[in-house]
Structure formats: C-alpha cells, structure tokens
C-alpha cells in the first residue's frame, strides 16, 4: 500500500537540496585549490589544455593577484562581512572581475543571494569585456547558482543558458552547468527539458553521484520507477555514505512497494547524518512506516 503520509513528506522535502548545498561548498573549496594551483603554474597548464580543446582560455592571473584572490576568499570564509570589505577595497584598487567574483563568493557565504547574483553577473560581464569568454561562462554559471539559491529559478535558467551559449567544451564544467540548469527547469516545472539536461550531464560527468541522485529523483517525480531504481543504484554505488542518496533510495523503494528496502535505506540515512535535513526526513518516514504497520 502506498503510504500517503510518507508521500506528502516526500513532496515537502526536496532530497537533492541538501546534497546540492553540500556540493556547492565542495565546489568552492575545489575552485580555490584550482586557482592557487593555476597561479603557481603561471596559468600554463590551463592554457595548454584549453588550446587543445580549441576554446578561449581563461585570462592568466598574475601571482600577486592570485595571492590577493586567495586572501579575499580566506577572509570570506572566516567572516563574510570582512570578505565583502576586502573585495570592495580590491575592486576599487583595480581588482577587476576577480574582485567582483570574490565579492559574489563573500555575499553567498552570507546567504545574501540577490546581492551575490548581481556581483557575479557583473563579474561575468567584466570578464567578457576583458577578453575571456571562458571566465565569463564560468561566472555566468556561478550567477545561476546564486539565483537558484535565492529562489529565482527563471533568472537561474537564464544565466545557465548564458554560460552554455558561450561554448563550454564537453567535459566536467559543461556537465555541471547542464546539471544545474536541470535543477532550475525542475523548479520551473519543465520536467521533460530537465530530463534532457540531466541526460547530457550524465554523459559528461558519469562519476558525479549528485547527477545520478538528481536523475533518480526526477525519474521518480515523472513516475519512471524503473529508471529511478537504476539511477539511484548508481548514486549509491558512487556515494554510499551520503544521507541524501540513502533517503532517496528509500523514497523510490517505497513507491516500488518494497518496504523492506525502504526501511533499510532510511535507517542508513539516519545513521549517516541524524541531524541533517535528509536524516530528519528519513526519521519521519520511519516513524510513519511504523505507525501504519498493523498491530500484532
């Protein structure tokens, strides 16, 4: 029997939300590391890679600017308001689009999403005027994520469109933007277009568990349970210790009339992260499951 109360809770909770926010924090850390590495190499590695792919290369960041950028990011992590002040002073001192990018990062850390969106859109526009379409594409994608976090799915889709039309080469960056645009399309209720974006993302980033999680969630929402089961299994394989993945595994199992698998998956979500949004949702699902069991 379909558990009505559990279904209502599943509709109220978007299982990918927590995973996406966790991924955003991971991406920010990875980008800081990549910036530092690129600066140390004088931008040569990135330049040669982009030349092979036939795309505009990002503008090289001089070591002094790279150090300034890292200092701005570090300040933003420690205290977003301090990061905003650092970025503004650097912008006035000629920091260009990198200063605006750090401004957007600091504002995002403070969850000031509309202001972060404006800063990142300005950074993207300035990067393009400086001659780097690839930096522009990267920053349009960041602006899209700020818009999505702020609840403006239409603006988010527009910015993700802008990132993709700049000609991102096939690879991780393009796959992640397609994944992000799929989230915006889901929020706008355009599920078929979201499926198209997710299929493209899965082809480009097949090792990304978030892509499989989002794909499985979308398939569940479209009542394509066989596809949902297949894709959540891949997400579990790639990220067995993610509570959001475990929660969605249980959600799909309960709709597939497999209460035993659902129970085990939700119990794993609770064990992995009991105080997380996913863990609390799984706890509520387990309680409802127990309540609907007939008394012996």
XYZ file of C-alpha atoms in Angstrom:
296
model
C 0.000 0.000 0.000
C 1.291 3.477 -0.892
C 1.945 5.358 2.314
C 0.072 8.628 1.897
C 1.730 10.457 4.766
C 5.201 9.499 3.534
C 4.333 10.682 0.047
C 3.269 14.056 1.427
C 6.564 14.391 3.303
C 8.483 13.464 0.150
C 6.710 16.275 -1.719
C 7.543 18.776 1.018
C 11.209 17.783 1.109
C 13.430 18.125 -1.930
C 16.018 15.385 -1.335
C 18.559 16.944 -3.620
C 18.590 20.301 -1.842
C 20.952 19.309 0.933
C 23.206 17.399 -1.446
C 23.371 20.394 -3.765
C 24.296 22.779 -0.957
C 26.966 20.368 0.280
C 28.247 20.100 -3.274
C 28.352 23.883 -3.592
C 30.624 24.074 -0.573
C 32.813 21.329 -2.042
C 32.981 23.104 -5.389
C 34.024 26.340 -3.713
C 36.898 24.565 -1.971
C 37.944 22.837 -5.204
C 37.872 26.122 -7.111
C 40.062 27.827 -4.513
C 42.578 24.991 -4.777
C 42.493 25.072 -8.581
C 43.028 28.838 -8.626
C 46.032 28.527 -6.374
C 47.475 25.683 -8.465
C 46.909 27.547 -11.720
C 48.520 30.681 -10.350
C 51.536 28.717 -9.152
C 51.930 27.300 -12.650
C 51.509 30.706 -14.229
C 48.321 29.536 -15.930
C 50.309 27.405 -18.401
C 48.591 24.102 -17.685
C 45.138 25.593 -18.119
C 46.204 27.462 -21.223
C 47.618 24.361 -22.956
C 44.522 22.324 -22.087
C 42.200 24.961 -23.472
C 44.289 25.377 -26.594
C 43.920 21.638 -27.279
C 40.144 21.958 -26.933
C 40.007 24.998 -29.211
C 38.264 27.355 -26.799
C 39.016 30.747 -25.353
C 41.425 30.348 -22.488
C 40.841 31.963 -19.114
C 42.866 35.075 -18.544
C 46.028 34.206 -16.609
C 46.103 35.585 -13.091
C 49.444 37.122 -12.093
C 50.887 35.646 -8.871
C 50.249 38.863 -6.942
C 46.587 38.887 -7.998
C 46.286 35.172 -7.236
C 47.552 35.804 -3.711
C 45.074 38.668 -3.354
C 42.253 36.456 -4.583
C 43.147 33.707 -2.140
C 43.342 36.230 0.695
C 39.898 37.523 -0.225
C 38.424 34.010 -0.289
C 40.026 33.170 3.055
C 38.638 36.349 4.601
C 35.187 35.487 3.252
C 35.290 32.008 4.751
C 36.298 33.350 8.160
C 33.864 36.302 8.125
C 31.642 37.049 5.092
C 31.349 40.727 6.028
C 35.126 41.003 6.149
C 35.256 39.310 2.761
C 32.837 41.869 1.332
C 35.007 44.731 2.631
C 38.163 43.070 1.273
C 36.575 42.552 -2.152
C 35.224 46.096 -2.357
C 38.589 47.622 -1.468
C 40.289 45.377 -4.017
C 37.724 46.274 -6.689
C 38.330 49.998 -6.120
C 42.067 49.289 -6.336
C 41.668 47.727 -9.783
C 40.921 44.095 -8.907
C 38.719 43.673 -11.962
C 36.372 40.745 -12.358
C 38.325 38.633 -9.858
C 37.459 41.129 -7.126
C 33.804 41.032 -8.171
C 33.932 37.237 -8.171
C 35.203 37.233 -4.607
C 32.525 39.758 -3.708
C 29.933 37.316 -5.010
C 31.536 34.494 -3.035
C 31.505 36.535 0.194
C 27.875 37.564 -0.294
C 26.932 33.947 -0.991
C 28.681 32.883 2.203
C 26.415 35.374 3.989
C 23.435 33.936 2.052
C 22.733 37.381 0.618
C 21.669 35.799 -2.640
C 20.261 38.777 -4.609
C 23.408 40.807 -3.923
C 25.623 37.802 -4.738
C 23.740 37.382 -8.006
C 24.382 40.992 -9.019
C 28.083 40.779 -8.125
C 28.582 37.575 -10.126
C 26.675 38.864 -13.148
C 28.852 41.984 -13.073
C 31.939 39.780 -12.807
C 30.831 37.720 -15.813
C 30.184 40.811 -17.907
C 33.517 42.364 -16.930
C 35.399 39.129 -17.688
C 33.945 39.083 -21.190
C 34.784 42.740 -21.751
C 38.329 41.888 -20.634
C 38.504 39.264 -23.373
C 37.816 35.945 -21.660
C 34.598 34.227 -22.724
C 35.541 31.149 -20.708
C 35.879 33.120 -17.476
C 32.591 34.732 -18.400
C 30.917 31.354 -18.876
C 32.217 30.150 -15.514
C 30.905 33.266 -13.784
C 27.505 33.129 -15.517
C 27.197 29.609 -14.098
C 28.051 30.872 -10.608
C 25.459 33.623 -11.017
C 22.930 30.976 -11.967
C 23.594 29.078 -8.762
C 23.204 32.267 -6.716
C 19.863 32.927 -8.399
C 18.723 29.362 -7.773
C 19.747 29.529 -4.119
C 17.793 32.771 -3.835
C 14.666 31.166 -5.253
C 14.700 32.837 -8.677
C 14.605 29.807 -10.973
C 13.822 31.828 -14.100
C 16.886 34.057 -13.626
C 18.948 30.971 -12.806
C 17.958 29.280 -16.067
C 18.753 32.452 -17.998
C 22.246 32.588 -16.503
C 22.880 28.877 -17.088
C 21.774 29.417 -20.700
C 24.291 32.257 -20.921
C 27.072 30.011 -19.600
C 26.327 27.242 -22.093
C 25.943 29.522 -25.121
C 29.497 30.787 -24.514
C 30.716 27.484 -25.937
C 31.914 25.478 -22.964
C 33.797 22.426 -24.230
C 32.470 18.956 -23.474
C 33.723 17.977 -20.031
C 33.110 18.432 -16.337
C 32.366 22.166 -16.428
C 29.721 21.827 -19.136
C 28.209 18.762 -17.471
C 27.849 20.576 -14.163
C 26.144 23.555 -15.809
C 23.703 21.204 -17.534
C 23.052 19.561 -14.179
C 22.426 22.955 -12.582
C 20.119 24.050 -15.403
C 18.145 20.852 -14.889
C 17.553 21.918 -11.276
C 16.269 25.280 -12.481
C 13.973 23.607 -15.005
C 12.577 21.313 -12.318
C 11.837 24.360 -10.186
C 10.059 25.915 -13.178
C 8.027 22.747 -13.713
C 9.617 21.879 -17.067
C 10.421 18.237 -16.286
C 10.945 16.979 -19.885
C 13.573 19.675 -20.528
C 15.174 18.868 -17.183
C 15.432 15.235 -18.290
C 17.222 16.307 -21.456
C 19.726 18.354 -19.436
C 20.308 15.551 -16.940
C 20.900 13.015 -19.703
C 23.516 15.359 -21.132
C 25.090 15.856 -17.719
C 25.268 12.112 -17.054
C 27.140 11.625 -20.330
C 29.710 14.267 -19.339
C 30.063 13.634 -15.591
C 29.274 9.927 -15.090
C 31.339 9.789 -11.885
C 29.299 12.507 -10.174
C 26.909 10.919 -7.649
C 24.876 14.123 -7.465
C 23.983 13.806 -11.145
C 22.679 10.279 -10.581
C 20.785 11.377 -7.457
C 19.079 14.237 -9.275
C 18.302 11.989 -12.231
C 16.774 9.341 -9.967
C 14.715 11.972 -8.148
C 13.448 13.399 -11.432
C 12.556 9.921 -12.709
C 10.586 9.294 -9.502
C 8.704 12.554 -9.948
C 7.888 11.560 -13.532
C 6.722 8.128 -12.321
C 9.512 6.367 -14.235
C 10.316 3.991 -11.385
C 12.452 1.525 -13.338
C 14.766 4.371 -14.404
C 14.686 5.810 -10.885
C 15.774 2.463 -9.417
C 18.605 2.130 -11.939
C 19.953 5.626 -11.355
C 19.670 5.632 -7.574
C 21.604 2.361 -7.549
C 24.434 4.129 -9.381
C 24.287 7.030 -6.905
C 24.521 4.572 -4.001
C 27.481 2.850 -5.655
C 29.346 6.134 -6.084
C 28.367 7.697 -2.744
C 27.313 5.036 -0.234
C 27.864 7.359 2.749
C 25.576 10.200 1.566
C 22.404 10.516 3.636
C 20.553 12.305 0.810
C 21.248 9.390 -1.518
C 20.076 6.901 1.118
C 16.902 8.910 1.688
C 16.045 8.947 -1.997
C 16.799 5.234 -2.276
C 14.142 4.679 0.375
C 11.710 7.061 -1.343
C 11.983 5.139 -4.600
C 11.746 1.777 -2.847
C 8.531 2.688 -1.028
C 6.925 3.726 -4.313
C 8.065 0.411 -5.773
C 6.215 -1.440 -2.966
C 9.448 -2.616 -1.378
C 9.051 -1.577 2.255
C 11.991 -3.682 3.482
C 14.459 -1.925 1.182
C 12.914 1.449 2.040
C 13.286 0.800 5.751
C 16.920 -0.234 5.418
C 17.745 2.797 3.254
C 16.071 5.255 5.598
C 17.778 3.657 8.600
C 21.109 4.137 6.809
C 20.288 7.816 6.177
C 19.565 8.318 9.877
C 22.756 6.539 10.881
C 24.876 8.548 8.442
C 23.580 12.017 9.361
C 20.855 12.013 12.024
C 20.750 15.816 12.390
C 20.813 16.626 8.676
C 17.700 17.516 6.697
C 17.893 14.140 4.970
C 18.378 12.295 8.256
C 15.408 14.018 9.858
C 13.225 13.309 6.822
C 14.227 9.643 6.968
C 13.411 9.544 10.699
C 9.938 10.935 9.975
C 9.419 8.390 7.191
C 10.423 5.525 9.502
C 8.044 6.751 12.182
C 5.191 6.902 9.683
C 6.080 3.459 8.363
C 5.964 2.040 11.887
C 2.660 3.804 12.611
C 0.997 2.238 9.583
C 2.119 -1.274 10.426
C -0.830 -3.347 11.679
C -0.656 -4.240 15.369
C 0.273 -7.846 16.061
